[in-house]
XYZ file of C-alpha atoms in Angstrom:
368
model
C 112.653 126.465 103.500
C 112.388 123.003 101.871
C 112.040 119.734 103.517
C 113.820 116.673 102.566
C 112.870 113.470 103.797
C 114.595 109.893 102.807
C 112.770 106.473 103.054
C 114.437 103.160 104.031
C 113.572 99.744 104.969
C 113.961 96.065 103.581
C 113.269 95.186 100.265
C 109.342 94.238 99.651
C 108.109 96.202 102.484
C 106.241 98.562 100.240
C 108.978 101.466 99.992
C 108.519 102.202 96.669
C 104.726 101.900 96.256
C 104.759 104.201 99.053
C 107.010 106.678 97.387
C 104.883 106.419 94.235
C 101.939 107.142 96.273
C 103.632 110.240 97.835
C 105.253 111.615 94.518
C 102.961 110.086 91.952
C 106.590 109.354 90.166
C 106.886 105.930 88.957
C 109.491 104.051 90.974
C 109.524 100.396 89.681
C 107.714 98.445 92.318
C 107.980 94.686 91.872
C 107.668 91.637 94.028
C 111.681 90.847 94.086
C 114.219 92.643 96.349
C 116.657 95.393 94.963
C 113.971 96.533 91.930
C 114.993 100.357 93.044
C 118.520 100.484 91.231
C 118.916 104.177 91.106
C 117.628 106.558 93.980
C 114.380 108.011 93.010
C 113.903 111.742 94.020
C 110.329 112.982 94.266
C 108.606 116.504 94.975
C 105.375 116.494 96.660
C 102.963 119.199 97.752
C 102.328 119.674 101.324
C 98.309 119.336 102.221
C 96.831 122.640 103.345
C 93.242 123.142 103.524
C 93.617 126.775 104.332
C 95.181 127.741 100.664
C 92.132 126.521 99.255
C 89.965 128.836 101.069
C 92.278 131.690 100.668
C 92.428 130.722 96.914
C 88.460 130.774 96.487
C 88.735 134.322 98.148
C 91.445 136.062 96.830
C 91.235 134.702 93.306
C 94.775 134.763 92.833
C 96.328 135.536 88.959
C 99.266 133.380 89.059
C 97.224 130.919 91.605
C 97.641 129.059 94.528
C 101.531 127.780 95.477
C 101.621 125.130 98.416
C 105.044 124.693 100.200
C 106.737 121.108 99.183
C 108.399 118.503 100.359
C 111.195 116.229 98.663
C 111.376 112.353 99.129
C 114.307 110.196 98.413
C 113.904 106.508 98.017
C 116.676 104.300 97.932
C 117.182 100.317 97.467
C 116.435 98.122 99.922
C 118.660 97.306 102.685
C 119.657 93.880 103.815
C 121.425 92.573 106.694
C 125.436 92.692 105.944
C 124.875 95.778 103.499
C 127.885 97.698 105.193
C 129.964 94.642 104.257
C 128.457 94.504 100.494
C 125.876 92.083 100.967
C 122.736 92.884 98.646
C 123.695 96.060 97.134
C 125.637 97.072 99.931
C 125.367 100.562 101.826
C 126.486 102.932 98.643
C 122.955 104.161 98.353
C 122.821 105.837 101.931
C 125.117 108.610 100.718
C 121.638 109.694 99.138
C 119.938 110.500 102.014
C 122.636 111.736 104.088
C 121.774 115.156 103.840
C 117.986 114.713 104.265
C 116.240 116.205 107.479
C 114.411 112.877 108.399
C 113.820 109.209 108.001
C 110.981 107.405 107.043
C 111.598 104.264 108.255
C 109.150 101.806 106.532
C 108.306 98.381 107.923
C 106.413 95.597 106.945
C 103.131 94.949 109.120
C 101.080 92.422 106.841
C 100.746 88.761 105.996
C 100.853 87.725 102.330
C 101.991 84.536 100.935
C 102.459 86.061 97.460
C 104.935 88.744 98.586
C 108.314 87.349 99.364
C 110.187 88.527 102.439
C 113.879 88.826 102.468
C 114.139 86.991 105.402
C 111.449 84.622 105.261
C 109.206 85.409 107.914
C 107.457 88.644 108.674
C 108.865 90.432 111.880
C 109.054 94.249 111.937
C 110.784 94.756 115.232
C 113.727 92.241 113.743
C 113.511 94.340 110.594
C 113.763 97.528 112.256
C 116.962 96.284 114.200
C 118.378 94.737 111.454
C 117.864 98.353 109.293
C 119.171 100.267 112.517
C 122.357 98.429 112.548
C 123.388 99.033 109.022
C 122.976 102.837 109.555
C 124.701 102.619 112.686
C 127.720 100.802 110.987
C 127.526 103.572 108.329
C 127.396 106.001 110.532
C 130.605 104.519 112.806
C 132.693 104.289 109.602
C 132.172 108.122 109.141
C 132.751 108.923 112.658
C 136.058 106.934 112.493
C 137.332 109.040 109.199
C 136.511 112.158 110.801
C 138.279 110.845 114.191
C 141.585 110.521 112.393
C 141.289 113.988 110.604
C 140.456 115.559 113.531
C 143.227 114.187 115.540
C 145.664 115.246 113.224
C 144.563 118.688 112.868
C 144.090 119.078 116.343
C 148.046 117.655 117.415
C 149.290 119.458 114.429
C 147.811 123.295 114.749
C 146.155 122.961 118.099
C 142.998 123.875 116.283
C 140.297 124.693 118.776
C 137.360 123.574 116.292
C 139.269 120.233 115.602
C 139.368 119.880 119.335
C 135.652 120.524 119.812
C 134.407 118.340 116.913
C 136.822 115.240 118.242
C 134.849 115.640 121.418
C 131.683 115.090 120.010
C 132.938 112.290 117.611
C 134.468 110.200 120.646
C 131.013 110.666 121.834
C 129.421 109.246 118.944
C 131.589 106.243 118.519
C 131.296 105.151 121.963
C 127.162 104.910 121.292
C 127.793 103.579 117.876
C 129.971 100.793 119.091
C 127.439 99.894 121.740
C 124.610 99.484 119.125
C 122.979 102.749 119.900
C 121.939 105.636 117.660
C 123.992 108.982 117.395
C 120.363 110.382 118.568
C 120.770 109.075 121.991
C 123.895 110.860 122.424
C 123.354 113.928 125.109
C 125.583 116.621 123.756
C 127.305 119.289 126.562
C 126.096 122.256 124.851
C 125.403 124.433 121.999
C 128.794 124.397 120.300
C 128.851 120.872 120.346
C 125.610 120.689 118.882
C 126.533 122.967 116.130
C 129.624 120.944 115.476
C 127.470 117.562 115.586
C 124.978 119.105 112.726
C 128.011 118.977 109.989
C 128.311 115.299 110.285
C 125.156 114.321 108.919
C 124.729 111.368 110.629
C 121.930 108.823 109.870
C 120.971 107.711 112.826
C 120.963 110.956 114.570
C 117.867 112.441 112.098
C 114.532 112.704 113.534
C 112.906 109.135 112.293
C 108.893 108.121 111.338
C 108.252 104.536 111.557
C 105.511 103.867 109.278
C 103.747 100.596 109.435
C 102.487 98.998 106.366
C 99.642 97.189 106.822
C 96.800 95.418 104.944
C 93.263 96.980 104.191
C 91.833 95.227 107.244
C 94.206 97.011 109.599
C 94.345 100.528 107.953
C 92.150 102.356 110.326
C 92.743 100.106 114.141
C 96.245 98.752 113.352
C 97.215 95.245 114.110
C 99.374 93.218 116.343
C 102.383 93.699 114.406
C 101.939 97.626 114.778
C 101.715 97.241 118.485
C 104.928 94.746 118.322
C 106.736 98.176 116.979
C 104.886 100.686 119.206
C 106.689 98.800 122.174
C 110.177 98.414 120.661
C 110.220 102.444 119.893
C 108.254 103.379 123.057
C 112.037 105.106 124.502
C 113.162 106.588 121.028
C 110.989 110.059 120.846
C 109.846 109.058 117.506
C 106.625 108.981 115.376
C 104.837 105.729 114.235
C 102.349 105.903 111.554
C 100.005 103.246 110.279
C 98.906 103.310 106.898
C 98.136 100.850 104.122
C 100.350 101.266 101.175
C 97.995 99.390 98.772
C 94.716 101.514 99.275
C 97.183 104.613 98.863
C 98.300 103.608 95.646
C 94.484 103.292 94.993
C 93.679 106.511 96.296
C 96.167 108.131 94.022
C 94.727 106.481 91.192
C 91.462 108.613 91.840
C 91.078 111.593 89.749
C 88.931 113.973 91.967
C 89.081 115.338 95.563
C 85.378 114.073 95.952
C 86.092 110.484 94.755
C 89.166 109.963 97.097
C 86.951 111.419 100.082
C 84.006 108.855 99.188
C 86.796 105.865 98.936
C 88.210 106.836 102.303
C 84.754 107.236 103.948
C 83.894 103.633 102.575
C 86.937 102.184 104.668
C 86.499 104.207 107.844
C 89.143 106.910 107.339
C 89.087 110.652 107.446
C 92.104 111.482 105.812
C 94.671 109.634 103.466
C 97.676 108.110 105.113
C 99.761 110.024 102.582
C 98.262 113.434 104.169
C 98.761 112.379 107.648
C 102.484 111.294 106.678
C 103.377 114.715 105.455
C 101.822 116.460 108.328
C 103.567 114.132 110.877
C 106.796 114.896 109.184
C 106.325 118.695 109.274
C 105.505 117.799 113.473
C 108.542 115.495 113.535
C 110.845 118.654 112.574
C 109.139 121.263 114.462
C 107.895 122.976 111.383
C 105.184 125.316 110.723
C 103.555 127.649 107.984
C 102.790 131.170 107.424
C 101.114 132.378 104.286
C 100.903 135.256 102.176
C 97.821 136.179 100.189
C 96.544 138.561 97.652
C 95.315 139.220 94.096
C 98.766 137.979 92.737
C 99.029 134.942 94.391
C 98.281 132.969 97.547
C 101.473 130.990 98.746
C 102.557 128.801 101.718
C 105.904 129.423 103.532
C 107.634 126.821 106.147
C 109.386 127.859 108.973
C 110.951 126.293 112.118
C 108.668 126.945 115.423
C 110.235 129.637 117.158
C 111.366 131.830 114.285
C 110.316 135.687 114.655
C 109.453 137.863 111.904
C 112.763 138.663 110.400
C 113.439 135.032 109.942
C 110.367 134.423 108.091
C 110.736 137.431 106.312
C 114.171 135.719 105.064
C 112.148 132.608 104.056
C 110.879 134.475 101.013
C 114.294 136.521 100.258
C 117.358 137.013 102.245
C 117.101 141.006 101.234
C 113.725 140.644 103.158
C 115.273 139.632 106.400
C 118.420 141.997 106.109
C 116.260 145.239 105.574
C 113.295 144.041 107.581
C 111.342 147.257 108.862
C 108.127 145.671 110.181
C 105.508 143.022 109.259
C 101.905 143.171 108.972
C 100.029 139.948 110.343
C 96.548 138.925 110.062
C 95.127 135.794 111.729
C 93.839 133.213 108.925
C 90.705 132.700 111.124
C 90.104 136.480 110.814
C 90.936 137.140 106.846
C 88.405 134.069 106.372
C 85.902 135.559 108.420
C 86.010 138.934 107.187
C 86.407 138.269 103.872
C 90.280 139.563 103.171
C 92.504 142.126 104.103
C 90.872 145.263 103.764
C 88.025 144.307 105.728
C 90.548 143.128 108.534
C 92.186 146.373 108.148
C 88.967 148.529 108.758
C 87.887 146.143 111.743
C 91.396 146.460 113.319
C 92.656 142.896 112.767
C 95.714 143.626 111.165
C 98.328 143.836 113.649
C 101.862 145.760 112.977
C 104.678 143.609 114.571
C 108.141 144.456 115.038
C 111.376 142.280 114.824
C 110.585 140.290 118.206
C 107.495 139.061 117.060
C 106.854 134.967 117.078
C 105.299 134.063 113.865
C 102.134 131.708 114.609
C 101.358 128.873 112.446
C 98.482 129.934 109.925
C 99.863 134.039 110.319
C 98.938 135.618 107.046
C 102.107 137.915 106.509
C 103.333 140.987 104.722
C 106.682 142.317 105.311
C 107.857 145.495 104.629
C 111.576 146.319 104.357
C 114.503 148.659 103.027
C 117.942 147.410 101.329
């Protein structure tokens, strides 16, 4: 299961700088609007300290394989993008199928970095982007309504009628300037119908407040304004200094990066915090496989049972699932590996109803 996040924001708020920090790709970052002309896609590894310890213990031949996140960066949007201003909203199609939105807000003053609207005001900026995403969603909804109405009338299509109910709810909210995620659906059938729409404002959102170095640890007044503005949105707010993150990304060794972080009063880089926060936002967890051949992390949704997690590795594993052998990460490390855990009775045999926990080290038995 791969995670994909789309980065949105006004021009010159630090989107491409953050993207470069995340992916180590070289998206053009310049002090003028619309420097990202083609969508940039970067694949980044998910930080997990457990993998390091497991690698040291197992010494796998094929190495350690972390799970990954795909980041999509698009051109900066401006007010009126839906009507063709700036580069228009044509790039929004590139983030339609992402799992979550990372909304970057400028929360720093710098007279050398121009703001497309002249002044720094992250709440206003947020509302501008919200409006453009809502207009794009409304365009999608209106188009789908026309098709569903024809199908529902012509053939009495039950699915079309169900989707039409959902679409009408979304049209009402979007027309009122509300995001699709604020709409309450009546049942699971409607929820399933809603997923096929891939509405931008229906995705979980994380607001990233890009601050100056002095505010990297404590935040600032701009950040507090953002927190107040989004307090009812069930959204995460993350504070980081993209300029500092770019300097951290240039350092070669882990030790150098940690020393740099300690000097400025941070325990962990903003990039690491962002990736972990994205996982939490989407209710994702990690199970592990560990042996002499490889150590690997696998992403699953909280609430998955053992067969579903087996299917994350391969569909055959789920189809022919027999049982799972499970060792808790803490026991694996404390006792020194699988053999010692077996001997100590710390290896559990679990069936199809076992709810997999974050950090479980698993071995699946199956027959196809």
